[in-house]
Tab-separated table of C-alpha atoms (C1' of nucleotides) in Angstrom:
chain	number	residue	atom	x	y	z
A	1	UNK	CA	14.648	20.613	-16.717
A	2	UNK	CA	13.962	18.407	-19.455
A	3	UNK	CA	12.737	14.697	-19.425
A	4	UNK	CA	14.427	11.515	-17.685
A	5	UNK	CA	16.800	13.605	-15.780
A	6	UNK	CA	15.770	11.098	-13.240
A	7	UNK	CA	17.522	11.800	-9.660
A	8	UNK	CA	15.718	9.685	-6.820
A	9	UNK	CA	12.418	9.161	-7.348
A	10	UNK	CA	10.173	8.891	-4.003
A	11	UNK	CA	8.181	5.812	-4.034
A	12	UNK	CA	4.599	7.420	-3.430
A	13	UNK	CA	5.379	9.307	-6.563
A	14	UNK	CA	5.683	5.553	-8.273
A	15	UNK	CA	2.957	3.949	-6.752
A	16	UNK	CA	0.556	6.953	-7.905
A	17	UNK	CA	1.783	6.794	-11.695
A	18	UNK	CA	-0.368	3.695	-12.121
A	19	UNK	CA	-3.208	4.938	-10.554
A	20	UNK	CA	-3.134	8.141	-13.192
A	21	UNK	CA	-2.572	5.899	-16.070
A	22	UNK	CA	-5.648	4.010	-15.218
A	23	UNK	CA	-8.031	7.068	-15.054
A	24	UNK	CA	-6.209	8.307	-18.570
A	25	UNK	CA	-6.684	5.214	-20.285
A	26	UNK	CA	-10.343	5.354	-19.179
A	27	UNK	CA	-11.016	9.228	-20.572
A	28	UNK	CA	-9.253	8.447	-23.502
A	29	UNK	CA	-11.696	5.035	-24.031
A	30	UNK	CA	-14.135	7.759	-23.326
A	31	UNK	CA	-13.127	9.555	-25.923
A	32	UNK	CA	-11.921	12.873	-23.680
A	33	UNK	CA	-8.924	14.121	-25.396
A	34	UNK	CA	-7.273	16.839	-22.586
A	35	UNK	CA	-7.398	16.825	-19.088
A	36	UNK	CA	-6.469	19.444	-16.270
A	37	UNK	CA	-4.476	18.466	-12.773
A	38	UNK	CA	-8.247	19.871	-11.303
A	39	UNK	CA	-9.991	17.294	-13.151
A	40	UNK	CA	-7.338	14.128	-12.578
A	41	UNK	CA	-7.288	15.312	-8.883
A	42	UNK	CA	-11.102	14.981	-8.782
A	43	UNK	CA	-10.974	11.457	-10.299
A	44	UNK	CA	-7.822	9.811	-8.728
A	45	UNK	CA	-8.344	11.564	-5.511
A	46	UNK	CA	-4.811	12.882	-5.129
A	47	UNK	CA	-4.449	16.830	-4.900
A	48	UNK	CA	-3.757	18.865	-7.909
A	49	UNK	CA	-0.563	20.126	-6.734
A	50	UNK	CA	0.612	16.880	-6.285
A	51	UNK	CA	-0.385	15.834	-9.525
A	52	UNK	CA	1.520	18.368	-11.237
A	53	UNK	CA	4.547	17.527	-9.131
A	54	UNK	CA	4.891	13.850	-9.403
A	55	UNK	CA	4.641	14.750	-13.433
A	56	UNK	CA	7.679	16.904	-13.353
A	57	UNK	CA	9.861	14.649	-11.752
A	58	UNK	CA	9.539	13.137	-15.148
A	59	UNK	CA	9.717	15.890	-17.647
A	60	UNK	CA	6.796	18.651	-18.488
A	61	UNK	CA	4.065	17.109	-20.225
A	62	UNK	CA	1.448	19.798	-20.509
A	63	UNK	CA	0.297	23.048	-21.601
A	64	UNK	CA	-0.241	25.881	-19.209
A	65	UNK	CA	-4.058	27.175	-19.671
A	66	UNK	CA	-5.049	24.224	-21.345
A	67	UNK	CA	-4.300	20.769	-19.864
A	68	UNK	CA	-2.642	17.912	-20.560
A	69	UNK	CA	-3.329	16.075	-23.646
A	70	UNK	CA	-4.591	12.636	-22.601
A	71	UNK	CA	-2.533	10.594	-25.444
A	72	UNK	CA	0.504	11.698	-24.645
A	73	UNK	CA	0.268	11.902	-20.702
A	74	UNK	CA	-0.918	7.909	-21.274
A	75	UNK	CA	2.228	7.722	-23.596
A	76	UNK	CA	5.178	9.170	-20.961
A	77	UNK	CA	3.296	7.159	-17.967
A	78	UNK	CA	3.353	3.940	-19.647
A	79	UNK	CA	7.256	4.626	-21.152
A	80	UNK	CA	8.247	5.877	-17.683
A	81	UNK	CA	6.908	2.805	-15.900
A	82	UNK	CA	7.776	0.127	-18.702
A	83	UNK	CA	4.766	-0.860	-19.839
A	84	UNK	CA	5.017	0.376	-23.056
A	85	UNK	CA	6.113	-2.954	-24.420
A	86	UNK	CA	5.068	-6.341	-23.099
A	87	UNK	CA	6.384	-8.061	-20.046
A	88	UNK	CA	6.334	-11.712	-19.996
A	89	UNK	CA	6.003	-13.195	-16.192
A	90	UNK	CA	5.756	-16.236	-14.484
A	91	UNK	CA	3.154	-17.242	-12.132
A	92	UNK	CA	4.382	-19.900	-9.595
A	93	UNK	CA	1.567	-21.301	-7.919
A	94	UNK	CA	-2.275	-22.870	-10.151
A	95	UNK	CA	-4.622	-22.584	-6.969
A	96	UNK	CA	-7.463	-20.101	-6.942
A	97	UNK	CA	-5.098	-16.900	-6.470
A	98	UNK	CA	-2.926	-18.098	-9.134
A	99	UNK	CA	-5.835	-18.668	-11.388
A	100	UNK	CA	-7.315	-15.204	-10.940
A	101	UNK	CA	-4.257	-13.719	-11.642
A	102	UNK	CA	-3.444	-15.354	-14.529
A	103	UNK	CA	-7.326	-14.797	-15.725
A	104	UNK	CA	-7.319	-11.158	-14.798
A	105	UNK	CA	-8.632	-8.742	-17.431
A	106	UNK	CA	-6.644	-5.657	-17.404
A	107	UNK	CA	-3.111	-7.302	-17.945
A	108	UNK	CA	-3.136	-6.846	-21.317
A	109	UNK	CA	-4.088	-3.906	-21.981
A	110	UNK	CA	-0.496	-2.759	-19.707
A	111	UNK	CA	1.919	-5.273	-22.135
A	112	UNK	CA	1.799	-7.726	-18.534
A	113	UNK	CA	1.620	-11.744	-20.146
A	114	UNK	CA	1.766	-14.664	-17.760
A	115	UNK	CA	3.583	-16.746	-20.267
A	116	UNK	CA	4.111	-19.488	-17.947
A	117	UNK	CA	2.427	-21.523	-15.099
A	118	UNK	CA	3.676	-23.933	-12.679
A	119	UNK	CA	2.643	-26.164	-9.709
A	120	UNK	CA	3.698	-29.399	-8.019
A	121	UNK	CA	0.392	-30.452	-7.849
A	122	UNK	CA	0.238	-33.368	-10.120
A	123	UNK	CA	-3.680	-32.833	-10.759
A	124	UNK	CA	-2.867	-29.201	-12.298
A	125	UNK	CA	0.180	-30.186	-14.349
A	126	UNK	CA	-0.790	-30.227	-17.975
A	127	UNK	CA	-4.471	-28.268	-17.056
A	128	UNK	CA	-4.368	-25.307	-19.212
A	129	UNK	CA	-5.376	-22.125	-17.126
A	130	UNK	CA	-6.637	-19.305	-20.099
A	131	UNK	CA	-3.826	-20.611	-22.582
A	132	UNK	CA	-1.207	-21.001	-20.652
A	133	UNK	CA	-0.577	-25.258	-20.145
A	134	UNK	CA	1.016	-25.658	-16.055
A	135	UNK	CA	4.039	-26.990	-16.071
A	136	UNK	CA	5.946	-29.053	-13.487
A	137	UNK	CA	8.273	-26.976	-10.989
A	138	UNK	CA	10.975	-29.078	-11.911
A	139	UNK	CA	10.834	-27.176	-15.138
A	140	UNK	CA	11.185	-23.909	-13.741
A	141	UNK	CA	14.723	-23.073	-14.121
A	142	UNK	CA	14.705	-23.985	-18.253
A	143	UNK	CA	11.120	-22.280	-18.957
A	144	UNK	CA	11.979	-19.199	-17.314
A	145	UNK	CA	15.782	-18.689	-18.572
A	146	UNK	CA	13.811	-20.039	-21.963
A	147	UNK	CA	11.575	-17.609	-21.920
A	148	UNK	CA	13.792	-14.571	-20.634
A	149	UNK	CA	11.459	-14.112	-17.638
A	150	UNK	CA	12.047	-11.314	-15.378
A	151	UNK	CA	8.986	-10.920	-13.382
A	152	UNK	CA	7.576	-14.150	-10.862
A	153	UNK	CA	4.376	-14.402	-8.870
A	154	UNK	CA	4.101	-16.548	-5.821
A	155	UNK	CA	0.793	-17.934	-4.881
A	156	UNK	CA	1.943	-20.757	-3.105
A	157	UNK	CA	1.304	-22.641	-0.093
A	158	UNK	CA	2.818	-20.526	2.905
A	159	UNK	CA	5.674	-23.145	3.496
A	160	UNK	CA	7.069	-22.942	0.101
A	161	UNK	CA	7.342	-19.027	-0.402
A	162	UNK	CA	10.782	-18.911	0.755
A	163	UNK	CA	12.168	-21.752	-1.538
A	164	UNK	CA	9.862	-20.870	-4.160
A	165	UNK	CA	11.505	-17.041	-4.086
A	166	UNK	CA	15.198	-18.664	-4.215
A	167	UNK	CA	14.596	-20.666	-7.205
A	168	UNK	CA	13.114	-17.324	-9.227
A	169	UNK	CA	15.386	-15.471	-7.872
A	170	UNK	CA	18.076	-17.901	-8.727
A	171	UNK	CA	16.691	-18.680	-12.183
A	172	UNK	CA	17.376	-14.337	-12.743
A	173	UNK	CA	13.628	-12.848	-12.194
A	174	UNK	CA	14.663	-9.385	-10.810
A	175	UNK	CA	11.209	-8.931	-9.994
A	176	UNK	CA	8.885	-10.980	-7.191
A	177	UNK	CA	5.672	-10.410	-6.107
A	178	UNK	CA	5.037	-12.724	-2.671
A	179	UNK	CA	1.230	-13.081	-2.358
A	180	UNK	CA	1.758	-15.257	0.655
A	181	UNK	CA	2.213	-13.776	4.068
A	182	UNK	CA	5.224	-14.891	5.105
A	183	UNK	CA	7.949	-12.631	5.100
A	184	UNK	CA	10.861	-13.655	2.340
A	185	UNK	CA	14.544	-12.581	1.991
A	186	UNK	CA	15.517	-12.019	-1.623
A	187	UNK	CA	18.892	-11.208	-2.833
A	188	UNK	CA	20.515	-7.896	-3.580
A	189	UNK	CA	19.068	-6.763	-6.575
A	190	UNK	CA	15.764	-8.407	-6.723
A	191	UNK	CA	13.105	-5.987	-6.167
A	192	UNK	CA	10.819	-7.636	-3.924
A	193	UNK	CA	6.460	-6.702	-3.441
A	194	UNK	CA	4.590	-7.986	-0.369
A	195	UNK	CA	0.877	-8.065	-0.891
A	196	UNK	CA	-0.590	-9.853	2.122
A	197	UNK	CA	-4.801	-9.728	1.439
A	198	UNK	CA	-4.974	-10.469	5.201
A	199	UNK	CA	-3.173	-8.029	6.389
A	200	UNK	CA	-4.892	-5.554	4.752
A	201	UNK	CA	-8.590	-6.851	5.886
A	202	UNK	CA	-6.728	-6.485	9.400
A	203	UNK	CA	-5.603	-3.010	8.620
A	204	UNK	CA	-9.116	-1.880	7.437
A	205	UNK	CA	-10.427	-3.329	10.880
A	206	UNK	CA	-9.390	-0.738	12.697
A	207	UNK	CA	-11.940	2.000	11.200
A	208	UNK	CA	-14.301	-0.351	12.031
A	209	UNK	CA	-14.588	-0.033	15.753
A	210	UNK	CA	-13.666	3.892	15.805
A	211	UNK	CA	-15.669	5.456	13.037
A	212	UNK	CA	-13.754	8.194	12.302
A	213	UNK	CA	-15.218	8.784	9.582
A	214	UNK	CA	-15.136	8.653	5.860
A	215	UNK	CA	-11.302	7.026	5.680
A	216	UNK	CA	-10.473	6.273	1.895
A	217	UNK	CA	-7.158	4.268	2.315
B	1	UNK	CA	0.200	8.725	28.943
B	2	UNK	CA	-2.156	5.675	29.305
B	3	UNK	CA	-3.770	3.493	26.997
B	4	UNK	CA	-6.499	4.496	24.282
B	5	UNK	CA	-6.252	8.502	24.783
B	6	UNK	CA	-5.967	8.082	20.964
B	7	UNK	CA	-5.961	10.820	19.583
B	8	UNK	CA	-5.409	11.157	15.627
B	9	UNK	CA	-3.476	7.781	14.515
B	10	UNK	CA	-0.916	8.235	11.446
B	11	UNK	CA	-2.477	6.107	8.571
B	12	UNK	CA	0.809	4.346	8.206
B	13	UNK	CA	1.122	3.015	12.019
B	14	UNK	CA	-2.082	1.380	11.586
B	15	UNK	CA	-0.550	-0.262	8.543
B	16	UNK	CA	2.394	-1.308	9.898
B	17	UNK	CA	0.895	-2.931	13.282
B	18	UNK	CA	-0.910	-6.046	11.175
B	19	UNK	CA	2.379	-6.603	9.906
B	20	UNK	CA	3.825	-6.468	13.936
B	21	UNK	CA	1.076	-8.612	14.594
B	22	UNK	CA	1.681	-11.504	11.872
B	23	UNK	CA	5.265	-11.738	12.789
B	24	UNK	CA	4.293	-11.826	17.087
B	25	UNK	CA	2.165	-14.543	16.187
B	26	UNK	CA	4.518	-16.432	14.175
B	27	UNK	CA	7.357	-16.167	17.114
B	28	UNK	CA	4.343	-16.895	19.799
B	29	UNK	CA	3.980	-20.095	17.638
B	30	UNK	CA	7.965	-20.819	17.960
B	31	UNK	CA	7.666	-20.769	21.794
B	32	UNK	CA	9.631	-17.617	21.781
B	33	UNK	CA	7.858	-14.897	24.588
B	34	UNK	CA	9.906	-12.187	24.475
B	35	UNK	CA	11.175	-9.531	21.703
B	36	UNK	CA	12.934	-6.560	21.464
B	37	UNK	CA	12.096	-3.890	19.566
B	38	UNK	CA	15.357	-4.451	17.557
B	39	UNK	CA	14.568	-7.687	17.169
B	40	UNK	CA	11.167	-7.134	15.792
B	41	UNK	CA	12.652	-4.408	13.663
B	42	UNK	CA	14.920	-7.127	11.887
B	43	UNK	CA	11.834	-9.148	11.309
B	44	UNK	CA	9.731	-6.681	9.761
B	45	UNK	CA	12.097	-4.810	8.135
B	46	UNK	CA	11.016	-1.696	9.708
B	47	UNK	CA	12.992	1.016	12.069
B	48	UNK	CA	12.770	-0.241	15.627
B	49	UNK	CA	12.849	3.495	17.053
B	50	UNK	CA	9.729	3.833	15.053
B	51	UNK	CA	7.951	0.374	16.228
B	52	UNK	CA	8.512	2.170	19.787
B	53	UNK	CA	7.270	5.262	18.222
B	54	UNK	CA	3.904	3.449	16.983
B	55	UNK	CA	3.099	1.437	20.127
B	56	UNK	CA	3.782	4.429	22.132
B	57	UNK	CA	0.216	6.048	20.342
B	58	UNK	CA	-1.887	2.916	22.409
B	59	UNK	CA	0.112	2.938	25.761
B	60	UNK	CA	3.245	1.495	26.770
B	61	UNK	CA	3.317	-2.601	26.688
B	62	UNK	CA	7.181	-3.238	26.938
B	63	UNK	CA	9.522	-3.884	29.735
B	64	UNK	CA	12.636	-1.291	29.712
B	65	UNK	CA	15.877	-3.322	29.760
B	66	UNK	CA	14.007	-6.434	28.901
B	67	UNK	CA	11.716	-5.682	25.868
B	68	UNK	CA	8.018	-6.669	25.188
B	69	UNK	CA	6.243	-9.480	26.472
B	70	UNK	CA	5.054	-11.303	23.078
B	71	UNK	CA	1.881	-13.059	24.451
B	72	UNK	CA	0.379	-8.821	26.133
B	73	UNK	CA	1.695	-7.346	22.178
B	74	UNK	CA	-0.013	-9.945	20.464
B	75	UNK	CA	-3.316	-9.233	22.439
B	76	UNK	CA	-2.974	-5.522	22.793
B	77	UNK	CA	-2.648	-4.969	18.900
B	78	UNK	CA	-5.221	-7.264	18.184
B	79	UNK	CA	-7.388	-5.210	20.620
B	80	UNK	CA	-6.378	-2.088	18.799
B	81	UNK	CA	-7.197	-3.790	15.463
B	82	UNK	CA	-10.566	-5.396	16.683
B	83	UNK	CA	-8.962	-8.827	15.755
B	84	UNK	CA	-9.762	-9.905	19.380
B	85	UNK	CA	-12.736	-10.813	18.273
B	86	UNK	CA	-14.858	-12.026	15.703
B	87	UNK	CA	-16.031	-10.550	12.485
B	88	UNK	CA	-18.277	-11.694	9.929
B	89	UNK	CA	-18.192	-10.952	6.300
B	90	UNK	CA	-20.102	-10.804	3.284
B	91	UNK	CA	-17.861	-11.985	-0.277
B	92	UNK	CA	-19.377	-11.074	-3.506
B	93	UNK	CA	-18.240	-12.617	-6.813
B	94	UNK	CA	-17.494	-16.058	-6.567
B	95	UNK	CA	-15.324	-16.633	-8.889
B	96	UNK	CA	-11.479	-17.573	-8.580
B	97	UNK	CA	-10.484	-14.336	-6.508
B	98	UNK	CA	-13.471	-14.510	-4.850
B	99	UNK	CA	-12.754	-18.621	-3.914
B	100	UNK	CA	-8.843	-17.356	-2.954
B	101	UNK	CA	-10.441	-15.100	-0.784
B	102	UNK	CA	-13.077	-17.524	1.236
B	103	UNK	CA	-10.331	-20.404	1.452
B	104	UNK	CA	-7.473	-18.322	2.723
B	105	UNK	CA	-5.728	-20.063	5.656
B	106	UNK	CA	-4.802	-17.080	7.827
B	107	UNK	CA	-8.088	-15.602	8.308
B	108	UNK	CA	-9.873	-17.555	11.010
B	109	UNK	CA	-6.609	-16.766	13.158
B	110	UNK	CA	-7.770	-13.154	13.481
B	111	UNK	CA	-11.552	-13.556	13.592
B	112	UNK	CA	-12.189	-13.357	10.371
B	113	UNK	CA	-14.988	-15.614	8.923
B	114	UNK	CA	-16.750	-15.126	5.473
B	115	UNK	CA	-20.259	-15.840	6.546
B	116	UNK	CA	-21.775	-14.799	3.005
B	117	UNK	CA	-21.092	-15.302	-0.187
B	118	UNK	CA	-23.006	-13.675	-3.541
B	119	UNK	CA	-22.871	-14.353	-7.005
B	120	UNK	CA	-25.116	-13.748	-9.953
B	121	UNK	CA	-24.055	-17.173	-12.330
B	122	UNK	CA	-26.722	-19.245	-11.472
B	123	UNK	CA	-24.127	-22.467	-12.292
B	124	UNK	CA	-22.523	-20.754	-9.249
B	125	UNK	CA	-25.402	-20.141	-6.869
B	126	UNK	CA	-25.937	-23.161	-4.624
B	127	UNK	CA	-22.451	-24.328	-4.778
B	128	UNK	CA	-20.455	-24.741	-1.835
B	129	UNK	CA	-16.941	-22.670	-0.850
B	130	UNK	CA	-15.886	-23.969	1.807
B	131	UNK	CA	-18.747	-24.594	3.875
B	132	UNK	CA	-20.688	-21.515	2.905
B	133	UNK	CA	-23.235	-22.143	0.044
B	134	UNK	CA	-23.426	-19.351	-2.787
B	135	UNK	CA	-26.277	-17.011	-2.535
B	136	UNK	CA	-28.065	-15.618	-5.196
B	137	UNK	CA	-27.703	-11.494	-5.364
B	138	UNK	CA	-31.178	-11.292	-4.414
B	139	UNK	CA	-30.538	-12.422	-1.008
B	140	UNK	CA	-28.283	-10.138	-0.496
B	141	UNK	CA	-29.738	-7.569	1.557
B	142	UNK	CA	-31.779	-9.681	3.566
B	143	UNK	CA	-28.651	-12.049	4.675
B	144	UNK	CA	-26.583	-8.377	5.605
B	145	UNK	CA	-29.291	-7.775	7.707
B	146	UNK	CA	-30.041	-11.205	9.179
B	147	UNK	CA	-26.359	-11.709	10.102
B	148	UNK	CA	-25.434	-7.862	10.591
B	149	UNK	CA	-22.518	-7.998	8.726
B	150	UNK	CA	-20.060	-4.510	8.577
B	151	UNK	CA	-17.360	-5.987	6.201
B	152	UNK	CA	-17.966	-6.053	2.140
B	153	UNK	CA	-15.409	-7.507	-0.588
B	154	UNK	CA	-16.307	-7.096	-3.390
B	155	UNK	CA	-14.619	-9.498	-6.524
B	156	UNK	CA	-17.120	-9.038	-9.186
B	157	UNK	CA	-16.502	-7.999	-12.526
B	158	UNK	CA	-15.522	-3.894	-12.852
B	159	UNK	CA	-19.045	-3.255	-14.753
B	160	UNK	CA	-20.896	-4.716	-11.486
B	161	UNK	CA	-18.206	-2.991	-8.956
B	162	UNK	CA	-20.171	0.411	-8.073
B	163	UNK	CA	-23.504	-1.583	-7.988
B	164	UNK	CA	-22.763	-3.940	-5.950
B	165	UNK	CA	-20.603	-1.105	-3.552
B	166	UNK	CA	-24.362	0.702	-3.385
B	167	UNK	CA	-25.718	-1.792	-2.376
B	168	UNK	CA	-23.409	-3.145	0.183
B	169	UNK	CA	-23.190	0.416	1.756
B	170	UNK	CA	-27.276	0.744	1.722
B	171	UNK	CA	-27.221	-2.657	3.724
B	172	UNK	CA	-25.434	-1.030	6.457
B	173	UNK	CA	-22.082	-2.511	5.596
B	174	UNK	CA	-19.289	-0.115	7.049
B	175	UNK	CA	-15.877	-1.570	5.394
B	176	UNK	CA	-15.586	-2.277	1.845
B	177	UNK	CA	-12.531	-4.275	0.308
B	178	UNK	CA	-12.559	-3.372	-3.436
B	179	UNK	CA	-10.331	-5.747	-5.369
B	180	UNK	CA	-11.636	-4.063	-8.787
B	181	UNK	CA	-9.728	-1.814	-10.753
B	182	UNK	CA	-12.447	0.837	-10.317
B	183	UNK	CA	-13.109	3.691	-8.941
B	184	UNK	CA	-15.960	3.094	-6.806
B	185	UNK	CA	-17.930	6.017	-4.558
B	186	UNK	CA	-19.053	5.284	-1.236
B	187	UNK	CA	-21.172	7.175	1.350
B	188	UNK	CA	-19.939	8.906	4.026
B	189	UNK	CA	-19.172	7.189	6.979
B	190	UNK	CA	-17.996	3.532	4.747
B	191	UNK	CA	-14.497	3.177	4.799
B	192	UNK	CA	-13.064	2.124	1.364
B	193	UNK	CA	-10.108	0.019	0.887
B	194	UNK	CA	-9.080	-0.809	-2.793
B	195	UNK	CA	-6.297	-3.463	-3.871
B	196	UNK	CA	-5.901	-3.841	-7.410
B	197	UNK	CA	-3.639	-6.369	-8.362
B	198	UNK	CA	-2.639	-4.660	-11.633
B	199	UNK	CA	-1.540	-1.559	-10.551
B	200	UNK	CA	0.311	-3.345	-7.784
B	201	UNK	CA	1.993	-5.343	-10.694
B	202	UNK	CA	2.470	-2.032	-12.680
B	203	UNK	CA	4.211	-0.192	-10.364
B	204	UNK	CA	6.824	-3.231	-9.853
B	205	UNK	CA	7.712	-2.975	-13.506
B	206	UNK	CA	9.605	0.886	-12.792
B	207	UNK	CA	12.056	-0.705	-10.890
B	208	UNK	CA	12.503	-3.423	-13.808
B	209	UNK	CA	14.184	-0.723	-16.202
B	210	UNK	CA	15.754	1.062	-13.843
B	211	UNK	CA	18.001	-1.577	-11.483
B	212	UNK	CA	18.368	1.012	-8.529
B	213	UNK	CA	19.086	-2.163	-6.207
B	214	UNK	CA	17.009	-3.526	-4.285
B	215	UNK	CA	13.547	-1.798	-3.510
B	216	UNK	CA	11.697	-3.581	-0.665
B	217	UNK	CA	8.391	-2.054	-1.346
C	1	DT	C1'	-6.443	40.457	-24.471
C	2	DA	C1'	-8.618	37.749	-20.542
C	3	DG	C1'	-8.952	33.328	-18.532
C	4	DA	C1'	-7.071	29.133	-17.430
C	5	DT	C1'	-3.775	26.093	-15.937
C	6	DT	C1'	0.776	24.606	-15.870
C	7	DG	C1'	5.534	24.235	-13.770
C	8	DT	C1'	7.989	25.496	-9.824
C	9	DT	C1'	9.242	27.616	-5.645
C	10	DA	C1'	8.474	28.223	-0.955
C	11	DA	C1'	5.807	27.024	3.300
C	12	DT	C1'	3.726	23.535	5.791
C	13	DC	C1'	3.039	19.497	7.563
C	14	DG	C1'	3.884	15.003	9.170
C	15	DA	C1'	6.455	11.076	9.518
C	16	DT	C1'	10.903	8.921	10.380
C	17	DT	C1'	14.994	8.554	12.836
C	18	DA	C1'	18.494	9.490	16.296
C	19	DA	C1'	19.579	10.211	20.839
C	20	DC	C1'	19.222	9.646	25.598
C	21	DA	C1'	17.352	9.802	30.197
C	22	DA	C1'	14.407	6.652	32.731
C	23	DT	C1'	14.207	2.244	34.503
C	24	DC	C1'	13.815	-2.685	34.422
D	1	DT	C1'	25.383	-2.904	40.309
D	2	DA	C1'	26.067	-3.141	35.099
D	3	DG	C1'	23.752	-3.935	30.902
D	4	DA	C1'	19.921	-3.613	28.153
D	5	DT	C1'	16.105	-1.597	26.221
D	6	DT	C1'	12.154	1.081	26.645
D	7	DG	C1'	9.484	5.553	26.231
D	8	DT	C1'	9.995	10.085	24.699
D	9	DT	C1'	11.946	14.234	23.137
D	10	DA	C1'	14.263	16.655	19.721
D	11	DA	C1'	16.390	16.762	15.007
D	12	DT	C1'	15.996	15.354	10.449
D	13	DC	C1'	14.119	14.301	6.566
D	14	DG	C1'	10.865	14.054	2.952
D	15	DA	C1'	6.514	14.530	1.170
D	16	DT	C1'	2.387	17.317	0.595
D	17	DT	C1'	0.229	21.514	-0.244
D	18	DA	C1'	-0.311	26.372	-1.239
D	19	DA	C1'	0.828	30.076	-3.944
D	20	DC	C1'	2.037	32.380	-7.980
D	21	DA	C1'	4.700	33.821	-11.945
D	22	DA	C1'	5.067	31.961	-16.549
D	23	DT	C1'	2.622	31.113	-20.540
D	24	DC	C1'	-0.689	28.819	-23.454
DNA sequence: TAGATTGTTAATCGATTAACAATC
DNA sequence: TAGATTGTTAATCGATTAACAATC
């Protein structure tokens, strides 16, 4: 079978790709050149086998006996997952989440720009957070369809989440990632990402009382 | 079969049962006291046969022909979870995840209370969050120990991020919450739980080029 | 050639879902 | 009693892993 013969591709296959891409980029920064499934497993802590596998849902990227050559496995992962060329996104929300989003490091280097800021917080309005000035909310709607943004954040207050998703949604993100904890509808065709930080403390709770054991989750 | 004969619990149920747990809590709040597990399925987005499935591992808490009582779920899962009581925790990096962290709303609903806070700025150190003042990293292994703290996050920079996990895990801390991008090591027996935004935001952008509909994820 | 490691098939494992008897 | 919904078993589905022939 030859590349982007895509059929369905299983979600844990999708949410490991970045995880490989960020061990590649750092070998490569290292200045290793080829790496085996043996050697990605050890390093990403995902088995060989299923290494290999994810890979050739994609296409067949390396060289039996030898490896796979880290350039072009960093290449096909980035091209597969889009972030071969940059994504502008907005970022709904200036409070301390917002702000270490927006601030984060590693965006870059993945193409990922928050090209625009906003908050109805009159304080923040017109604060710059990295370069990025915040705007009003009521500017939402022309900055983003200005800006061809496809990709939203929200780190807002609880309460606002839902309208907050409606007006990205509305304004044609296809894209939302809801940092708050309450749980949002979005319409067909808007892929939507929970990421609750409490909820995951609470999950990782659990292996506190019963220690079963080394759990790496 | 009754209560706690737990035997091996699927990783996934004990993800899924914070995310029972904020939505029982949010209908407890409504005045609502009883749910089916249809109904709860609707809420969560998950397949009630399988909420039934996952409560079944801890006992049996519902009511055939009438459904669960909300106010017995609510406690039962946080029992299971350990959210029934309170847990202190120890922050370090106290910078704008770090702050997002300390000042989230949610947490003192389920125990949780950052007790500690580390950072090595010395502008930072002696600055309040909240009410807790910034520590210097010295202190760091003497206030683990004075208020026996089991829970670690650790928001620092990615140079500082396996330090800083040594050190937590030599000061007896038995959960740590990495929100770098790196790969940190910990001992046996220290549960490690890493979130990094970026590859959360990375692995949104697949289903940017390719529109398969809507992806809850 | 000998050794290594991929790509891929087949076997295993576990998790999800459907179905339904038990029972409130 | 009739209707609803659980708890649980059995069927399905999909993902993970092992194994190995292909081949660098």
């Amino acid at each position: 079978m030859y590349a982007s013969a895509v059929d369905r591709i299983p979600e844990g296959v999708i949410e490991r790709l970045p995880a490989y891409l960020n061990i590649l980029i750092q070998l490569r920064t290292d200045g290793v050149s080829t790496v085996s499934s043996a050697r990605l497993g050890e390093l990403t802590g995902v088995n060989p086998a299923q290494i290999r596998r994810d890979l050739t849902h994609f296409g067949s990227f390396g060289k039996r006996g030898v490896g796979y050559d880290i350039g072009v496995l960093v290449e096909r992962i980035q091209h597969i997952l889009g972030s071969d060329h940059v994504h502008r996104f907005a970022l709904v929300g200036a409070g301390n989440l917002g702000s270490a989003i927006a601030g984060y490091g590693g965006l870059r280097q993945h193409g990922l720009m928050v090209t625009a800021i906003f908050d109805n917080d009159s304080r923040k309005i017109g604060a710059r957070i990295g370069d990025i000035v915040v705007q009003s909310m009521d500017e939402l709607e022309a900055t983003l369809q200005k800006q061809n943004i496809r990709i939203g954040i929200v780190a807002v207050p609880p309460e606002a989440a839902q309208t907050v998703t409606d007006r990205l949604a509305a304004a044609g993100v296809r894209v939302i990632l809801n940092y708050t904890p309450v749980i949002v509808r979005v319409p067909e065709g808007v892929t939507l990402h929970n990421t609750d930080p409490v909820q995951e403390l609470l999950h990782t709770l659990y292996y506190l009382s019963r220690r079963e054991g080394v759990a790496h989750v």
